[in-house]
Amino acid sequence: MKTGHNQLNPALFVFILYLCIYRSRQQNEPQVSPKMVCQQCSGAVLNGSSVGEFCSSFAGRVAGRCCLGNETSGRERIIGLDLSNCSLTHVDNLQEASAAFIIDLSINSIFNMSDAAFQGFSKLSHLILPAHMACPGGNSSWEKVELKEGKRLCKGQRNTCKQPGRTPANCPGYARCGPYGPGFFECSCADNYHGYKCLREGQFPTLQVLGPLGASTFVLSLLLWLTQRRKAKAL
């Protein structure tokens, strides 16, 4: 009796098995909405509001309190957020809107806002706050700060790395400074450098580092799957 021709290729079998495990885990994991911030309070973005006008000019789509725009990959992201008149008393986590260009937090009794509330909001160019609040990062982090109709307007976020006297000195020699929200910066390795403090020259050894990690993850997933099957059969 011949063997080999009618048997499933071991590599193909492993790939199919891994795919089944991956899809099973995806189906079992709870699906969390990536835009919960859009439903933080009732209502929707109004056409005549600052965010509404911005959304119309950029051909965005209104979803609750958000204006959504398409990325080059085809996925939607939040480009505008209107949380005005939402009875907010504090602001601490708006990270779902970190790609927004405009955010309106006016007409709220906010008395506490985290210093890191807008960390990572490097694209934010127009922020509307209650009059009693200061612009994050201080006035020097914005091109223009003004009070108008009981609101504080913070316009044109400045690049922290390029502000006179505020150029971060914590980035090592082979790292470059990049804006990371009003008053914040981040250091990233320059081209052809990686590792601790960007001191290692050459390409990052992706295969050597991620290869064993991927293999370990696969083995653990396989063992978990086999354990679950044994438990199911036992029942």
Short mmCIF file of C-alpha atoms in Angstrom, two decimals:
data_model
loop_
_atom_site.label_atom_id
_atom_site.label_comp_id
_atom_site.label_asym_id
_atom_site.label_seq_id
_atom_site.Cartn_x
_atom_site.Cartn_y
_atom_site.Cartn_z
CA MET A 1 0.00 0.00 0.00
CA LYS A 2 1.42 3.35 -1.03
CA THR A 3 1.67 6.09 1.50
CA GLY A 4 2.34 9.79 1.24
CA HIS A 5 0.16 10.78 -1.73
CA ASN A 6 -3.12 10.74 0.14
CA GLN A 7 -1.82 12.21 3.38
CA LEU A 8 -2.11 15.89 4.29
CA ASN A 9 1.17 17.75 4.08
CA PRO A 10 2.40 18.27 7.68
CA ALA A 11 3.16 21.96 7.11
CA LEU A 12 -0.28 22.50 5.57
CA PHE A 13 -1.91 20.61 8.45
CA VAL A 14 -0.15 22.81 11.02
CA PHE A 15 -1.17 25.96 9.13
CA ILE A 16 -4.84 24.89 8.95
CA LEU A 17 -4.80 23.93 12.62
CA TYR A 18 -3.32 27.29 13.59
CA LEU A 19 -5.88 29.11 11.43
CA CYS A 20 -8.74 27.24 13.12
CA ILE A 21 -7.40 28.13 16.56
CA TYR A 22 -6.96 31.76 15.58
CA ARG A 23 -10.49 32.07 14.21
CA SER A 24 -11.95 30.26 17.21
CA ARG A 25 -10.23 32.62 19.63
CA GLN A 26 -11.43 35.63 17.62
CA GLN A 27 -15.01 34.41 17.79
CA ASN A 28 -14.82 33.77 21.54
CA GLU A 29 -13.26 37.13 22.41
CA PRO A 30 -15.71 39.90 23.30
CA GLN A 31 -16.10 42.47 20.55
CA VAL A 32 -15.49 45.92 22.03
CA SER A 33 -16.55 48.96 20.05
CA PRO A 34 -13.49 51.04 19.12
CA LYS A 35 -15.59 54.22 19.20
CA MET A 36 -17.17 54.21 22.65
CA VAL A 37 -16.08 57.82 23.10
CA CYS A 38 -18.57 58.78 20.38
CA GLN A 39 -21.41 57.63 22.65
CA GLN A 40 -20.06 59.25 25.79
CA CYS A 41 -23.14 61.47 25.89
CA SER A 42 -26.40 61.63 23.97
CA GLY A 43 -27.02 63.54 20.78
CA ALA A 44 -24.96 63.95 17.64
CA VAL A 45 -22.61 66.45 16.04
CA LEU A 46 -24.66 69.45 14.89
CA ASN A 47 -24.20 70.88 11.40
CA GLY A 48 -23.63 74.44 12.62
CA SER A 49 -21.11 73.52 15.33
CA SER A 50 -17.35 73.86 14.90
CA VAL A 51 -16.92 70.10 14.63
CA GLY A 52 -19.92 69.86 12.30
CA GLU A 53 -18.52 72.46 9.92
CA PHE A 54 -15.13 70.77 10.00
CA CYS A 55 -16.75 67.41 9.29
CA SER A 56 -18.63 68.79 6.29
CA SER A 57 -15.54 70.41 4.83
CA PHE A 58 -13.62 67.12 5.07
CA ALA A 59 -16.53 65.00 3.78
CA GLY A 60 -16.59 63.07 7.03
CA ARG A 61 -19.35 60.89 8.43
CA VAL A 62 -21.16 61.79 11.63
CA ALA A 63 -21.51 58.96 14.18
CA GLY A 64 -22.89 60.14 17.49
CA ARG A 65 -20.55 62.77 18.87
CA CYS A 66 -17.79 61.94 16.37
CA CYS A 67 -16.82 62.85 12.86
CA LEU A 68 -15.26 59.86 11.13
CA GLY A 69 -12.91 59.95 8.18
CA ASN A 70 -11.35 57.22 6.06
CA GLU A 71 -7.70 56.29 6.31
CA THR A 72 -5.68 55.23 3.28
CA SER A 73 -6.23 51.63 4.42
CA GLY A 74 -9.99 52.11 4.14
CA ARG A 75 -10.60 51.99 7.90
CA GLU A 76 -12.43 54.83 9.61
CA ARG A 77 -10.86 56.93 12.33
CA ILE A 78 -12.10 59.78 14.50
CA ILE A 79 -11.05 63.10 12.99
CA GLY A 80 -13.40 65.28 15.05
CA LEU A 81 -14.97 64.95 18.49
CA ASP A 82 -17.74 67.11 19.96
CA LEU A 83 -18.33 66.56 23.68
CA SER A 84 -19.69 70.04 24.32
CA ASN A 85 -22.60 70.39 26.74
CA CYS A 86 -22.15 66.81 28.00
CA SER A 87 -22.16 67.56 31.75
CA LEU A 88 -18.52 66.50 31.99
CA THR A 89 -16.70 67.16 35.25
CA HIS A 90 -13.35 65.56 34.40
CA VAL A 91 -11.36 64.51 31.34
CA ASP A 92 -8.91 61.64 31.59
CA ASN A 93 -9.21 59.21 28.68
CA LEU A 94 -9.95 60.28 25.12
CA GLN A 95 -7.36 58.02 23.49
CA GLU A 96 -9.84 56.63 20.97
CA ALA A 97 -9.81 60.11 19.42
CA SER A 98 -6.02 60.53 19.42
CA ALA A 99 -6.05 61.09 15.64
CA ALA A 100 -8.59 63.93 15.85
CA PHE A 101 -7.89 67.34 14.33
CA ILE A 102 -10.59 69.16 16.32
CA ILE A 103 -12.12 68.52 19.76
CA ASP A 104 -14.83 70.56 21.48
CA LEU A 105 -15.16 70.26 25.27
CA SER A 106 -16.91 73.57 25.85
CA ILE A 107 -20.08 74.16 27.94
CA ASN A 108 -18.96 71.64 30.58
CA SER A 109 -18.22 72.09 34.28
CA ILE A 110 -14.82 70.44 34.04
CA PHE A 111 -12.75 70.88 37.19
CA ASN A 112 -10.21 68.11 36.68
CA MET A 113 -8.30 67.27 33.50
CA SER A 114 -5.41 64.83 33.48
CA ASP A 115 -2.04 66.28 32.43
CA ALA A 116 -1.74 63.37 30.00
CA ALA A 117 -5.29 63.65 28.63
CA PHE A 118 -3.99 64.75 25.22
CA GLN A 119 -0.72 62.83 25.17
CA GLY A 120 -0.30 61.35 21.69
CA PHE A 121 -2.71 63.83 20.06
CA SER A 122 -0.07 65.07 17.61
CA LYS A 123 -2.64 66.00 14.90
CA LEU A 124 -4.86 68.08 17.17
CA SER A 125 -4.93 71.61 15.76
CA HIS A 126 -8.14 73.07 17.21
CA LEU A 127 -9.22 72.55 20.82
CA ILE A 128 -12.25 74.29 22.36
CA LEU A 129 -12.42 74.39 26.17
CA PRO A 130 -14.51 76.05 28.88
CA ALA A 131 -13.21 79.58 29.54
CA HIS A 132 -11.85 78.70 33.00
CA MET A 133 -9.52 76.01 31.65
CA ALA A 134 -6.00 76.50 30.34
CA CYS A 135 -4.79 75.06 27.05
CA PRO A 136 -2.93 71.77 27.60
CA GLY A 137 0.82 72.20 27.50
CA GLY A 138 0.46 75.92 28.22
CA ASN A 139 0.01 78.82 25.83
CA SER A 140 3.48 78.25 24.38
CA SER A 141 2.26 74.92 22.95
CA TRP A 142 -0.20 76.73 20.65
CA GLU A 143 0.08 79.27 17.88
CA LYS A 144 -2.95 81.18 19.13
CA VAL A 145 -4.95 81.19 22.36
CA GLU A 146 -8.03 83.34 22.76
CA LEU A 147 -11.24 83.73 24.74
CA LYS A 148 -14.38 84.01 22.66
CA GLU A 149 -18.05 83.73 23.63
CA GLY A 150 -17.25 82.10 26.96
CA LYS A 151 -14.90 79.55 25.41
CA ARG A 152 -11.13 79.16 25.32
CA LEU A 153 -9.80 78.42 21.85
CA CYS A 154 -6.44 76.68 21.45
CA LYS A 155 -5.39 76.84 17.81
CA GLY A 156 -2.42 75.51 15.88
CA GLN A 157 -0.50 73.02 18.01
CA ARG A 158 3.20 73.76 18.02
CA ASN A 159 5.93 71.15 17.67
CA THR A 160 7.44 70.81 21.15
CA CYS A 161 10.75 69.72 19.64
CA LYS A 162 11.10 73.02 17.77
CA GLN A 163 10.18 75.42 20.57
CA PRO A 164 13.08 77.71 21.57
CA GLY A 165 14.52 76.73 24.91
CA ARG A 166 12.33 73.63 25.14
CA THR A 167 14.15 71.25 22.82
CA PRO A 168 14.17 67.94 24.73
CA ALA A 169 17.65 66.94 25.83
CA ASN A 170 16.61 63.43 26.86
CA CYS A 171 16.75 61.94 23.37
CA PRO A 172 20.05 60.08 22.85
CA GLY A 173 22.41 60.99 20.06
CA TYR A 174 21.01 58.57 17.51
CA ALA A 175 17.35 59.29 18.22
CA ARG A 176 15.12 61.99 16.80
CA CYS A 177 12.52 64.01 18.67
CA GLY A 178 8.95 63.97 17.44
CA PRO A 179 5.75 65.77 18.58
CA TYR A 180 3.45 63.70 20.75
CA GLY A 181 0.63 66.03 21.70
CA PRO A 182 0.58 69.54 23.22
CA GLY A 183 3.60 69.86 25.52
CA PHE A 184 4.73 66.28 24.86
CA PHE A 185 7.42 64.70 22.72
CA GLU A 186 8.68 61.22 21.93
CA CYS A 187 12.07 59.89 20.93
CA SER A 188 12.40 57.42 18.08
CA CYS A 189 15.53 55.83 16.69
CA ALA A 190 17.05 57.39 13.62
CA ASP A 191 17.32 55.33 10.43
CA ASN A 192 19.60 52.31 10.74
CA TYR A 193 19.69 52.46 14.56
CA HIS A 194 17.80 50.42 17.14
CA GLY A 195 18.03 48.91 20.61
CA TYR A 196 18.61 50.49 24.01
CA LYS A 197 18.91 54.26 23.61
CA CYS A 198 19.19 53.64 19.84
CA LEU A 199 22.87 52.76 20.21
CA ARG A 200 22.88 49.68 18.00
CA GLU A 201 23.57 50.29 14.35
CA GLY A 202 22.09 48.15 11.59
CA GLN A 203 18.70 46.70 10.81
CA PHE A 204 16.64 45.33 13.67
CA PRO A 205 16.87 41.47 13.64
CA THR A 206 13.14 40.94 13.20
CA LEU A 207 13.33 37.25 12.28
CA GLN A 208 15.70 36.33 15.09
CA VAL A 209 13.60 38.14 17.70
CA LEU A 210 10.05 37.56 16.54
CA GLY A 211 10.59 34.10 15.08
CA PRO A 212 11.04 32.26 18.41
CA LEU A 213 8.31 34.40 19.95
CA GLY A 214 5.86 33.42 17.21
CA ALA A 215 6.79 29.77 17.54
CA SER A 216 6.28 29.88 21.31
CA THR A 217 2.90 31.55 20.89
CA PHE A 218 1.84 28.90 18.40
CA VAL A 219 2.87 26.04 20.69
CA LEU A 220 1.04 27.56 23.65
CA SER A 221 -2.07 28.12 21.53
CA LEU A 222 -1.94 24.52 20.32
CA LEU A 223 -1.60 23.18 23.87
CA LEU A 224 -4.50 25.35 25.02
CA TRP A 225 -6.66 24.11 22.15
CA LEU A 226 -5.84 20.48 22.88
CA THR A 227 -6.62 20.98 26.58
CA GLN A 228 -9.98 22.52 25.75
CA ARG A 229 -10.84 19.63 23.43
CA ARG A 230 -9.96 17.07 26.08
CA LYS A 231 -12.18 18.85 28.58
CA ALA A 232 -15.02 18.97 26.07
CA LYS A 233 -14.72 15.23 25.38
CA ALA A 234 -14.65 14.51 29.10
CA LEU A 235 -17.99 16.29 29.48
#
